[in-house]
Coordinates of C-alpha atoms and ligand atoms in Angstrom, one line a residue:
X27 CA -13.8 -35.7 -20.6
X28 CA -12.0 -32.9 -22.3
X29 CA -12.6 -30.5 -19.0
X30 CA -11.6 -31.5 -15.6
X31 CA -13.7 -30.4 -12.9
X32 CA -13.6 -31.5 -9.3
X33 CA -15.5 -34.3 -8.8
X34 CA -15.8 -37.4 -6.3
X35 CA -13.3 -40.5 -6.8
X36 CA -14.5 -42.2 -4.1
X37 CA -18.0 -42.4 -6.6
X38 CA -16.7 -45.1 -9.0
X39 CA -15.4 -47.5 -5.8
X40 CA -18.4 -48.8 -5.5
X41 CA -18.5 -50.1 -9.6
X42 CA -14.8 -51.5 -9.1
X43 CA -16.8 -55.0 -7.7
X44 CA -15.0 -58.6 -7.7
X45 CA -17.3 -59.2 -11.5
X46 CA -14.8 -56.1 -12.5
X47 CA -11.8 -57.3 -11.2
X48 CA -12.2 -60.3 -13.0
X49 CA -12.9 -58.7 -16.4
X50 CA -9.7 -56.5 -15.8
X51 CA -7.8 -59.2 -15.0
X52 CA -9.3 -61.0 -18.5
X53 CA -7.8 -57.7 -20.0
X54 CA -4.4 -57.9 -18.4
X55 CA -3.9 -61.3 -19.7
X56 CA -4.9 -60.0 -23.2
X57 CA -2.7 -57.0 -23.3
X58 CA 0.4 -58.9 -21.4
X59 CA 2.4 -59.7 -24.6
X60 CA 1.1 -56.2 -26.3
X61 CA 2.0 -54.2 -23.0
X62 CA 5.7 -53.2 -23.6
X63 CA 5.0 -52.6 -27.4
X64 CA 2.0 -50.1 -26.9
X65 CA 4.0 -48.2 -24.2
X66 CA 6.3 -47.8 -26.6
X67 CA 4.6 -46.9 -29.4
X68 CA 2.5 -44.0 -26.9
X69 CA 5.8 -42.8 -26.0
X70 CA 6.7 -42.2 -29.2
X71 CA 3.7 -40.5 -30.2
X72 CA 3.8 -38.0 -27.4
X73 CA 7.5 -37.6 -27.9
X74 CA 6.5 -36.6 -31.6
X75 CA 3.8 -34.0 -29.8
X76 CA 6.7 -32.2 -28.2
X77 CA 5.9 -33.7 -24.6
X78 CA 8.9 -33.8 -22.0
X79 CA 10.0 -37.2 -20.8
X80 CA 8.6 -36.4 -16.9
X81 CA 5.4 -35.3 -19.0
X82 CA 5.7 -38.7 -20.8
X83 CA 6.3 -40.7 -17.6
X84 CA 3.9 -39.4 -15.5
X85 CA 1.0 -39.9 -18.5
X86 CA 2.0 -43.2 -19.0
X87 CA 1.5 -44.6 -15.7
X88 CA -1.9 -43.6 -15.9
X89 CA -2.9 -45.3 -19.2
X90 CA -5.7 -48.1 -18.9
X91 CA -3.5 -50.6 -20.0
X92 CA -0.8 -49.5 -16.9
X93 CA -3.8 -49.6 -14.2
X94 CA -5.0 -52.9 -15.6
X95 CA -1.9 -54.7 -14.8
X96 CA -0.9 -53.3 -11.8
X97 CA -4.4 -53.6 -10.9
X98 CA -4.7 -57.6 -12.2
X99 CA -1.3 -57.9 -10.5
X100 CA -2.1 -56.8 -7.1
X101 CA -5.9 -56.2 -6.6
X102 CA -5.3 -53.3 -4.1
X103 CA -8.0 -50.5 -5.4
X104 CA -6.8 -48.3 -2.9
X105 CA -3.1 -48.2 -3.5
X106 CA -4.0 -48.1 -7.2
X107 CA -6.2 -44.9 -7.2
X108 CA -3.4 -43.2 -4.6
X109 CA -0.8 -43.8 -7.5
X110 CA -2.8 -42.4 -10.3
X111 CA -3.7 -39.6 -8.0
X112 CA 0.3 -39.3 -7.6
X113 CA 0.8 -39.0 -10.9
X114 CA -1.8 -36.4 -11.2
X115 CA -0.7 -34.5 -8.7
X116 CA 2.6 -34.5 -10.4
X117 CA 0.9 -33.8 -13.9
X118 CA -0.5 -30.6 -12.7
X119 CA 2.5 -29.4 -11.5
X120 CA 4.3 -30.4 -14.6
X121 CA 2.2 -27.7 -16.1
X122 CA -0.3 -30.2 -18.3
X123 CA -3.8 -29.1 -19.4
X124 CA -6.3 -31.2 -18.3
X125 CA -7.3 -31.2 -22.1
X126 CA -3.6 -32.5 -23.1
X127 CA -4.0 -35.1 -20.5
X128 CA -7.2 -36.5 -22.0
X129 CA -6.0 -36.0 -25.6
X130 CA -3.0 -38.0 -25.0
X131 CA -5.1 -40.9 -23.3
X132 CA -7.6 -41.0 -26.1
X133 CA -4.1 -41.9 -28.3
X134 CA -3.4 -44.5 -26.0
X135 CA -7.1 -46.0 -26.5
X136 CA -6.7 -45.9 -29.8
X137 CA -3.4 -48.0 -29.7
X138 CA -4.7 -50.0 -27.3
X139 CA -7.6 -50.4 -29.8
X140 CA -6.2 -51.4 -32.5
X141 CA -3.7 -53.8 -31.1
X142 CA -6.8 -55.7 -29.5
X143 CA -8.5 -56.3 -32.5
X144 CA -5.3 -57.1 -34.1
X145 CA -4.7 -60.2 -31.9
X146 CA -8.2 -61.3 -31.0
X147 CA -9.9 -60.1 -33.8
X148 CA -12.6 -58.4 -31.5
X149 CA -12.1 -55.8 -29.0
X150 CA -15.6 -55.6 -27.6
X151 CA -15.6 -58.2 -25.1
X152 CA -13.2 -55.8 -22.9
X153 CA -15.1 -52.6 -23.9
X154 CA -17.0 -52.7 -20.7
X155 CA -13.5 -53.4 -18.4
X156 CA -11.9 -50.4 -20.4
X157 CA -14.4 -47.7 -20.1
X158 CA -14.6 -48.4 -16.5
X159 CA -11.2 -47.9 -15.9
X160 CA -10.9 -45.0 -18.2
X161 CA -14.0 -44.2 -16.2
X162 CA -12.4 -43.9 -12.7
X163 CA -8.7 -42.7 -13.8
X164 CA -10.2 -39.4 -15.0
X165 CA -12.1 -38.8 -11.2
X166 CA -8.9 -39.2 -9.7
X167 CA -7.2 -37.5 -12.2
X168 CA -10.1 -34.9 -11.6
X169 CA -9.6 -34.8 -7.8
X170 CA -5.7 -34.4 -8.1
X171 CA -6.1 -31.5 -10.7
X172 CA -8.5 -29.7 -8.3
X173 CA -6.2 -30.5 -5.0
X174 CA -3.5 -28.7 -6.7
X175 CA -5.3 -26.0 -8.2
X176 CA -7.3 -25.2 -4.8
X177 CA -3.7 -25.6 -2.9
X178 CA -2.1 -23.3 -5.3
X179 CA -5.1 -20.8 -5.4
X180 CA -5.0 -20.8 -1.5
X181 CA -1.3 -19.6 -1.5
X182 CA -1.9 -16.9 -3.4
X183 CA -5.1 -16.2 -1.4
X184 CA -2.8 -16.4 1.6
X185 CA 0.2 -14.3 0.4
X186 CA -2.2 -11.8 -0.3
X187 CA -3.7 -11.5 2.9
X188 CA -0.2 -11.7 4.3
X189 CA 0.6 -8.5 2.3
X190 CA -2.4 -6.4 2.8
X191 CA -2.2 -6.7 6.8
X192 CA 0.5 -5.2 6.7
X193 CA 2.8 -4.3 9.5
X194 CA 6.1 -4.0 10.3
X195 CA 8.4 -5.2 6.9
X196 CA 9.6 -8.4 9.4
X197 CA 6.1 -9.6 10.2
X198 CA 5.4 -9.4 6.8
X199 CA 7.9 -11.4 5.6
X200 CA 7.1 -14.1 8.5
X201 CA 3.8 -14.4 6.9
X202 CA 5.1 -14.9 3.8
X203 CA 7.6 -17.6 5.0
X204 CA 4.8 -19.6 7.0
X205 CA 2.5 -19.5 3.8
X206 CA 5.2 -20.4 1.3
X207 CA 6.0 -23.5 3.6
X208 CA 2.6 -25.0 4.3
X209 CA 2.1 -24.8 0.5
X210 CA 5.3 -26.3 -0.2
X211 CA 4.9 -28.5 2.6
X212 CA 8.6 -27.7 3.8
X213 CA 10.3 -28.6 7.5
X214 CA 11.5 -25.0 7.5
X215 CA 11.2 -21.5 5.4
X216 CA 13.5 -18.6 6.2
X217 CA 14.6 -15.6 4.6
X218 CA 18.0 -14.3 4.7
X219 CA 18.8 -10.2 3.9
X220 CA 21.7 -9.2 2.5
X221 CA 22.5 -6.4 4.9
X222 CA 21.7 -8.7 7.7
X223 CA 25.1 -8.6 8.9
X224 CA 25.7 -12.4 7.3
X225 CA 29.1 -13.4 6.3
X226 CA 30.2 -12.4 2.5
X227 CA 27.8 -14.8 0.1
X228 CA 28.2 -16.0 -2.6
X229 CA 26.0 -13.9 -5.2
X230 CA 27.1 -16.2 -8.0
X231 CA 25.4 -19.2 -6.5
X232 CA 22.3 -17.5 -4.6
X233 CA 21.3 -15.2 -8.1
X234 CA 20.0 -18.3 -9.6
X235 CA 16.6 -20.0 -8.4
X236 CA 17.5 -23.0 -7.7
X237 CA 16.4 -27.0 -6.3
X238 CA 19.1 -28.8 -4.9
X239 CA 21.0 -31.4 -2.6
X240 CA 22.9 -29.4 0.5
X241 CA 25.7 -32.4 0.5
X242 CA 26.2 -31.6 -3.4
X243 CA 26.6 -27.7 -2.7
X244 CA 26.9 -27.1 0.6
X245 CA 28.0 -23.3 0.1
X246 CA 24.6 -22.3 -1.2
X247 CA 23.2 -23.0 2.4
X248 CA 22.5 -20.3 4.5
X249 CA 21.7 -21.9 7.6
X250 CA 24.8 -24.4 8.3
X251 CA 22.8 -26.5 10.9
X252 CA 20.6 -27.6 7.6
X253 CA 23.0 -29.7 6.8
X254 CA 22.6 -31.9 9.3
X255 CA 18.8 -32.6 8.0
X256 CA 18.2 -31.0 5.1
X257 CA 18.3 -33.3 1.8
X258 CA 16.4 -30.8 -0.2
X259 CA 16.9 -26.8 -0.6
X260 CA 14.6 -24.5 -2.7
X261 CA 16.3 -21.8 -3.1
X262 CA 14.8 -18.2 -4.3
X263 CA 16.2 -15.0 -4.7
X264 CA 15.0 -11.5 -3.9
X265 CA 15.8 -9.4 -6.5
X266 CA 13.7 -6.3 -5.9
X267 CA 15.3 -3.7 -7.8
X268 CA 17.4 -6.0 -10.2
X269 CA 19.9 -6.5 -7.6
X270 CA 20.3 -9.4 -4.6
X271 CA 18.9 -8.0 -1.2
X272 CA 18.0 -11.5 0.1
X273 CA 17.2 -14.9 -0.4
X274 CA 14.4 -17.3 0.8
X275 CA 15.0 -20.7 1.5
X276 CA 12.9 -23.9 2.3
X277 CA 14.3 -27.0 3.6
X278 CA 13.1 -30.5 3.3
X279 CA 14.3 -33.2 5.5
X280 CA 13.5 -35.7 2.1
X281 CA 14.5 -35.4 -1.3
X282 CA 12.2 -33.3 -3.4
X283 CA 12.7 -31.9 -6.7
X284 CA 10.4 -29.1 -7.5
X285 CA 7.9 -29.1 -10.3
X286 CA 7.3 -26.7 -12.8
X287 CA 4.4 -24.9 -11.6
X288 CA 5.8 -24.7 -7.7
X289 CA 9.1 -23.1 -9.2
X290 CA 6.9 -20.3 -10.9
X291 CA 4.8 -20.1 -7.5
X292 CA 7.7 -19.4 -5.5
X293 CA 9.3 -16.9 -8.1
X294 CA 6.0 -15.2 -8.4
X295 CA 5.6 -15.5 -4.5
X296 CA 9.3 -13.8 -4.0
X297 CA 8.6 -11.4 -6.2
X298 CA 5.4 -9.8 -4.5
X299 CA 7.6 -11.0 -1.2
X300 CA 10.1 -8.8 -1.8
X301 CA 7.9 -5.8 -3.6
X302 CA 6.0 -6.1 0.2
X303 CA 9.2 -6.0 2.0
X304 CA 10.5 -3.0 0.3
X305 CA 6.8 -1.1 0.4
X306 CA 6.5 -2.3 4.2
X307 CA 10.4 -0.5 4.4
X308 CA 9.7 2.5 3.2
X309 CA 6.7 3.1 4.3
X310 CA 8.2 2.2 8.2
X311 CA 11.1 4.8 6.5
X312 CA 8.4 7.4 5.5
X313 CA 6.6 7.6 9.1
X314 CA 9.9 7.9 11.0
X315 CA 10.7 11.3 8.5
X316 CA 6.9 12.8 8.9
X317 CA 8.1 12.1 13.0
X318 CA 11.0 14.0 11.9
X319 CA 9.2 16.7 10.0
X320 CA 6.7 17.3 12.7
X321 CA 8.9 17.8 15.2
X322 CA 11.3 20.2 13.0
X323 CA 7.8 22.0 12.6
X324 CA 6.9 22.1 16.2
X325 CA 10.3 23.6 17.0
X326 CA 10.2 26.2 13.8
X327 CA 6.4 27.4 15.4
X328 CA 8.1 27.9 18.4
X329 CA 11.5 29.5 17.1
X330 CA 8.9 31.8 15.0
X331 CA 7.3 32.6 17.8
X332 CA 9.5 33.3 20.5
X333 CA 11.3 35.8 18.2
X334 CA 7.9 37.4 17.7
X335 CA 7.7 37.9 21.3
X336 CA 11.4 39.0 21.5
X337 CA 10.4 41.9 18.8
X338 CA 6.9 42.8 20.9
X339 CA 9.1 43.2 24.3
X340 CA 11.8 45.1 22.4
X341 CA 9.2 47.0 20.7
X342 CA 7.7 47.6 24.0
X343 CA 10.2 48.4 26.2
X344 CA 12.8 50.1 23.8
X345 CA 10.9 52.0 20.7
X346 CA 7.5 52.2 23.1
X347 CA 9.4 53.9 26.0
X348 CA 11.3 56.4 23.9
X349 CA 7.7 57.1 22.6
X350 CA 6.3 58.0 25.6
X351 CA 9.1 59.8 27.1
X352 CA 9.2 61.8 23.6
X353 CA 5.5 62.2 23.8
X354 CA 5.4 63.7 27.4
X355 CA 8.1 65.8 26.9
X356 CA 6.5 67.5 23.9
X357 CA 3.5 68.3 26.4
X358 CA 5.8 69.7 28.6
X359 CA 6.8 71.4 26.2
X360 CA 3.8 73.1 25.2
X361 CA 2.9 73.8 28.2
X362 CA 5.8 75.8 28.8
X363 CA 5.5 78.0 25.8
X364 CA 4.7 81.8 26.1
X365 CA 0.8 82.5 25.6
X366 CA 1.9 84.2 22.5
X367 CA 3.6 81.2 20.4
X368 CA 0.7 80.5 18.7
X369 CA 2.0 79.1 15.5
X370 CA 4.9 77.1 17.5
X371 CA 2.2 75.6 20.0
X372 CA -0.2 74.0 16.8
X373 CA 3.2 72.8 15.5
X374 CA 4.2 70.8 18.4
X375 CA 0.5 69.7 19.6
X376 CA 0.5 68.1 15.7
X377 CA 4.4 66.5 16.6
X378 CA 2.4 65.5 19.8
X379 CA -0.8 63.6 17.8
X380 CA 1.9 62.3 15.8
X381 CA 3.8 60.6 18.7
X382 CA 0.3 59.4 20.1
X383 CA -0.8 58.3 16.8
X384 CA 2.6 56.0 16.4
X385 CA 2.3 54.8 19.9
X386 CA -1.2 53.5 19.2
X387 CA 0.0 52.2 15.9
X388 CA 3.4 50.2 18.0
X389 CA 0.8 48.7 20.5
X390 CA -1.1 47.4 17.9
X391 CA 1.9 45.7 16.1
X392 CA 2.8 44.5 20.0
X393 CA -0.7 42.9 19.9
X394 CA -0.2 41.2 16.7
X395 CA 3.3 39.9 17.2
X396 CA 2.8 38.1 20.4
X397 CA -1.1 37.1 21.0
X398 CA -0.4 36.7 24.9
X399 CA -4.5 36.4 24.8
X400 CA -4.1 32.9 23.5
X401 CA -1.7 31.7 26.1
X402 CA -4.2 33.8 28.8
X403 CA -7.3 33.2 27.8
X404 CA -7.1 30.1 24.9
X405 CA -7.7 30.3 21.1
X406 CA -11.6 31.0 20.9
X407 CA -11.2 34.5 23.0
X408 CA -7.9 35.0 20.9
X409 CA -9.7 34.4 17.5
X410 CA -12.9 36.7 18.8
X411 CA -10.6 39.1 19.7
X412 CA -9.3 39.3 15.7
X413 CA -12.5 39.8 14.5
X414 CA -13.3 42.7 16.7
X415 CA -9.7 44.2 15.6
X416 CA -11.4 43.8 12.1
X417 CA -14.7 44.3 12.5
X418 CA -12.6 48.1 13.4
X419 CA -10.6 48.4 10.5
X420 CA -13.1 46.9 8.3
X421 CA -16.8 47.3 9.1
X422 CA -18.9 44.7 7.6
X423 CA -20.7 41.5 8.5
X424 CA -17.9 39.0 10.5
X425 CA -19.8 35.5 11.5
X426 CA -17.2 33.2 13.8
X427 CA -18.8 29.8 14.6
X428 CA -16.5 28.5 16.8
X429 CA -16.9 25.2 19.0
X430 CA -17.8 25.5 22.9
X431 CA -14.7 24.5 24.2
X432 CA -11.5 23.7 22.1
X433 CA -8.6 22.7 23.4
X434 CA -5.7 22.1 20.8
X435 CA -2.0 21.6 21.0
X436 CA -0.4 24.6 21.5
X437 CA 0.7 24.2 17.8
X438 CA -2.1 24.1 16.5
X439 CA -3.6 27.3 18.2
X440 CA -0.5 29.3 17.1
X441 CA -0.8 28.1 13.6
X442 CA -4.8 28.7 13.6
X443 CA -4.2 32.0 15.2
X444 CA -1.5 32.7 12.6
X445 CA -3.8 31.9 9.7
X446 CA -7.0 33.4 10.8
X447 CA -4.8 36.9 11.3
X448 CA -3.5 36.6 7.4
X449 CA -7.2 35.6 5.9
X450 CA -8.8 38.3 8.0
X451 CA -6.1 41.0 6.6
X452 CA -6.3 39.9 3.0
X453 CA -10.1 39.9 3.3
X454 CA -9.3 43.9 4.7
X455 CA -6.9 44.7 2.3
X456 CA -8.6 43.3 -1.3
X457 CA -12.2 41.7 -0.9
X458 CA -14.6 44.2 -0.8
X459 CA -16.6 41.8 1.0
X460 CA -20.0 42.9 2.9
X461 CA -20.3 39.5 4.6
X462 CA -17.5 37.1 6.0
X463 CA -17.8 33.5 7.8
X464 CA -15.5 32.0 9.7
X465 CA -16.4 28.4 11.1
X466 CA -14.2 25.8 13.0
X467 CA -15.2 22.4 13.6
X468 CA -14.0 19.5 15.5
X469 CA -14.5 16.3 14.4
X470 CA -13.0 12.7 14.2
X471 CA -9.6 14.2 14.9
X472 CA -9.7 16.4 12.4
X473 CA -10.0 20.6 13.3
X474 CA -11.9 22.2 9.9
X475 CA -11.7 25.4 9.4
X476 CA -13.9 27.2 6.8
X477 CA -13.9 30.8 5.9
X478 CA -16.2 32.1 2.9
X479 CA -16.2 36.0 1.6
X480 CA -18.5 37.6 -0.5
X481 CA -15.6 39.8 -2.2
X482 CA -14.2 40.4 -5.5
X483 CA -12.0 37.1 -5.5
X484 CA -8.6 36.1 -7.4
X485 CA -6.9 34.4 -9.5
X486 CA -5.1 31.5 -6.9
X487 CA -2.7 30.8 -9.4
X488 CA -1.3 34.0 -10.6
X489 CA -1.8 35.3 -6.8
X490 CA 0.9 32.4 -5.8
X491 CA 3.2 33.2 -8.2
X492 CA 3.5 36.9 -7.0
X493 CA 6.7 37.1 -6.2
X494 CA 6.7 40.2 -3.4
X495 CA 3.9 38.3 -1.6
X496 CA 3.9 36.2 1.5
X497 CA 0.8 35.6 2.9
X498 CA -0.6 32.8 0.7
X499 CA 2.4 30.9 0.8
X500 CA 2.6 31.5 4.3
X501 CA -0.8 29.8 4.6
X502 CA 0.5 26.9 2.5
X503 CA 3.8 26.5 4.9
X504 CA 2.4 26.3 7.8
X505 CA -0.3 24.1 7.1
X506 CA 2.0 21.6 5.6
X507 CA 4.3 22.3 8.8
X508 CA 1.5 20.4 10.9
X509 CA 0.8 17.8 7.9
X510 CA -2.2 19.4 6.7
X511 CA -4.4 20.8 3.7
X512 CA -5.5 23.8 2.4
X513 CA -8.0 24.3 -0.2
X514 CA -8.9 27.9 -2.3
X515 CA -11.7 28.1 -4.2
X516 CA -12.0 32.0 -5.5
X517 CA -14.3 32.8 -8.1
X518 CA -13.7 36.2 -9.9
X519 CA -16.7 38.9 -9.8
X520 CA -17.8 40.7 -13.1
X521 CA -15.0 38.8 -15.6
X522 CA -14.4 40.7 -18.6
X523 CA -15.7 38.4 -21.5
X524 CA -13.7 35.3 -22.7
X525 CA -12.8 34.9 -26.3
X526 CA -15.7 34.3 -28.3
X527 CA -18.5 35.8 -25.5
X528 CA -20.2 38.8 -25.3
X529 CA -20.8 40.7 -22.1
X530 CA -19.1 40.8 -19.3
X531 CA -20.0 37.6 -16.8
X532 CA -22.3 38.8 -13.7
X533 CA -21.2 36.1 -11.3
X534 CA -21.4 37.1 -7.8
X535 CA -17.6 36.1 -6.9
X536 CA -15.9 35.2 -3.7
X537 CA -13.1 33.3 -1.8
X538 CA -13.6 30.2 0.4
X539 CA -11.0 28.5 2.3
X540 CA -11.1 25.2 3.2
X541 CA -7.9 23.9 6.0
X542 CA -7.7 20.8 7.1
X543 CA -5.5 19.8 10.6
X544 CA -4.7 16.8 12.3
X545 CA -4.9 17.3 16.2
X546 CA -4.9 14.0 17.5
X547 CA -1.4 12.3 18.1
X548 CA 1.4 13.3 16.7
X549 CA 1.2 17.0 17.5
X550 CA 2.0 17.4 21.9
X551 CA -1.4 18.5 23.6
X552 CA -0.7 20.9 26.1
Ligands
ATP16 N1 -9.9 37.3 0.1 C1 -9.3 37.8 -0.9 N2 -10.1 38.5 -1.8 C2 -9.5 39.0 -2.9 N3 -8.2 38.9 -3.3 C3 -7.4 38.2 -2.4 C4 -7.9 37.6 -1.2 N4 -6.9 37.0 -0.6 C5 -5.8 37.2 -1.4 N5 -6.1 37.9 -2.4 C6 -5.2 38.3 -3.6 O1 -4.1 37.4 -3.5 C7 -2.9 38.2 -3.5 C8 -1.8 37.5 -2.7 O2 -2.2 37.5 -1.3 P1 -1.0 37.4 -0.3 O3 -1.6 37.3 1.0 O4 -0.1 36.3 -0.7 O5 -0.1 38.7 -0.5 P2 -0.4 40.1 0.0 O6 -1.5 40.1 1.0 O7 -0.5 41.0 -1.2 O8 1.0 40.4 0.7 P3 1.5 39.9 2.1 O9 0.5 38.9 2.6 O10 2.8 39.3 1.8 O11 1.6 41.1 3.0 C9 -3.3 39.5 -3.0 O12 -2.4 40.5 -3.5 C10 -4.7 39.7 -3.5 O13 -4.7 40.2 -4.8
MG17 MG1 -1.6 38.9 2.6

């Protein structure tokens, strides 16, 4: 049996039967006198294979001729099959192939073989016994390989669950410590931080993976009331970055040296541990900044706006009333001028228009600066109340799809507000458009807003890079003030011919905006 696969001991019991037992124990008085030889010479051969001596130990207890005697000496199946499942347990963790572990028995056979026929002249009469044995030593050492795989596949299975739900980077890490253990089958599993306020460690000592006995090094325990139990420590260190933030370390209360393939489980294991710690750290690091961000850009909306309003009511009550005042004393004015000033009366009627003209033009900019509407009346009648402004200054077809109701944080309607007024003056200043839609939608948390012009489009990327304008980057900033995105999607109208074409292109051209905004948490409702 070259490949091990899991199969059922407890299926060659029923052929170990008394007529069995007595052929083994036939065997066992055959191979008595050869027993220490063969041993010896298998040794030797699996020494000259480059096998380790635990390797070497562990196969040999499981060679026919091993089981035979112990088997002929003490008749217990059970206890038998639990040992050779012991030592394949232990052969799996060593690292060994299940192919290496049949290869090397086969050499034994073959000893065992020859030294048969060498004393009796005939081997046949215990060919029966022998392949029986052979028969159920590979079952159990099928089961053991399988029980080790499936316990090691199941850790890994486990640490990766306890990584992907996440959490805070301490619950993570409790995870990891309660899988570690099970699979190590430890009385306790802890993890120590360096910055965890211990006293100074020892990084000499800790730096170094290691299995060992707490009354031989009692410094490398972190947990002085170990001592008191512990005969075995597994020590691992957390190296994330090259350097020692922490150490895990699992205590048995018996003496337990680890195994090859549990040593590379628990470096592997503290590995991804520690990656998970640090991703779980800076990700709990990276929500307390957006906190941070968001409330910095709740606070700038509302600096930028109150000194809006402080320029409206300056506007209004300083520049506005001089206005007035000027504007009714020019009437006075004119109406105090003798019938015959003609050319002195159209002079100051035109100063007059001019006032008026300057006055409408400062109530406007009032308007614009501080959009009392949206704190009176709420962001649909403030965003209607834009497009008719437009709809003045630029007649063409204006579509607003707005929801019923919408109530947003406050934030949220000035930033809206803010960004509807910019789109709706670029669209003015350089579209050309003949039809524009503006659409806002409310969904799963999310406010969408979508506006789509007919007009002439522009280049996104060499419009950004303009240096004396504001308003795209504008859009940009405040967007990413409330954690949001922004998409422009402008295609050019009539582009002069690329290199190697012929004819201008006739395609229609336009600008769409696409912004998305969180308005659930995080941004105050009103
Ligand atoms: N809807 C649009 N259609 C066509 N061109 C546009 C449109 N929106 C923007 N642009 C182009 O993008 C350029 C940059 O726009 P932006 O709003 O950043 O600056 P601006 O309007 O020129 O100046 P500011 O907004 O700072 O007063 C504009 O000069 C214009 O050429
Ligand atoms: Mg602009």
């Amino acid at each position: 049996v070259d490949v091990l696969t899991p199969s059922l001991t407890t299926a060659a019991a029923p052929r170990l039967n008394r007529h069995f037992l007595d052929s083994l124990s036939k065997l066992a008085k055959s191979l008595a006198p050869l027993a220490s030889g063969l041993e010896a010479r298998f040794r030797s051969e699996l020494r000259k294979r480059g096998m380790e001596a635990p390797e070497i130990a562990a196969i040999s207890a499981v060679t026919t001729g091993a089981l035979a005697e112990v088997l002929q000496q003490r008749r217990h199946l059970d206890r038998c099959l639990e040992e050779v499942h012991y030592r394949g347990r232990r052969l799996a963790k060593l690292g060994l192939l299940p192919a290496e572990v049949s290869a090397a028995l086969r050499i034994y056979d073959g000893l065992l073989d020859r030294a048969l026929r060498r004393t009796n002249g005939d081997s046949r009469c215990h060919q029966w016994p022998l392949s029986q044995l052979a028969f159920v030593v590979m079952l159990a050492l099928n089961d053991a390989y399988y029980r080790v795989r499936e316990s090691e596949s199941r850790a890994f299975y486990d640490l990766f669950r306890a990584e992907l739900e996440g959490g805070p980077p301490e619950a993570i890490l409790s995870r990891f410590l309660s899988v570690l253990a099970e699979y190590a089958g430890a009385r306790e599993a802890r993890v120590f931080l360096r910055n965890g306020g211990q006293p100074a460690w020892d990084a000499q000592l800790l730096e170094q993976a290691r299995c060992f006995n707490p009354a031989v090094l009692p410094a490398a325990v972190l947990d002085p009331a170990w001592n008191s139990w512990c005969r075995t420590c597994w020590s691992i260190p957390l190296k994330p970055g090259g350097e020692l933030s922490g150490v895990v370390q699992l205590g048995f209360a018996k003496e337990y040296e680890w195994l090859p393939r549990e040593r590379e489980l628990l470096l592997a294991a503290s590995e991804r541990c520690s990656q998970a710690f640090e991703r779980a750290r800076l990700i709990e690091d990276l929500a307390r900044r957006e906190e941070q961000i968001r409330r910095l850009a709740g606070h700038m909306i509302e600096v930028e706006e109150s000194e809006r309003s402080r320029i409206s009511r300056e506007l209004h009550d300083e520049a506005g009333q001089s206005l007035l005042c000027m504007r009714l004393q020019l009437e006075m004015l004119e109406q105090g001028l003798p019938a015959d000033a003609g050319p002195a009366r159209a002079r100051l009627a035109e100063i007059r228009t001019l006032a008026e003209d300057t006055i409408v033009e400062i109530r406007r900019l009032i308007a614009a600066l501080s959009p009392s509407i949206l704190d009176r009346m709420g962001l649909a009648a403030a965003l209607r109340q834009l497009g008719a402004r437009f709809r003045q200054v630029y007649p063409c077809r204006l579509r607003l799809a707005l929801p019923r109701r919408i109530a947003l944080p406050r934030q949220v309607e000035i930033v809206v507000y803010r960004l509807t007024q910019e789109i709706l003056n670029n669209i003015a200043k350089y579209s050309g458009a003949s039809t524009v839609n503006i659409s806002l939608k409310l969904a799963d948390g999310m406010l969408r807003m979508h506006v789509e012009d007919d007009g002439v489009g522009f280049d996104y990327q060499s419009a950004s890079a303009r240096r004396e304008c504001f308003g795209l980057a504008g859009i940009r900033e405040r967007v990413a003030l409330l954690g949001g995105s922004v998409r422009f999607n402008s295609v050019v109208r009539n582009q002069p011919p690329a290199a190697g074409e012929r004819g201008w292109s006739d395609a229609p051209g336009g600008t769409i905006i696409d912004i998305e905004l969180a308005v659930a948490g995080g941004v105050p409702q009103r």
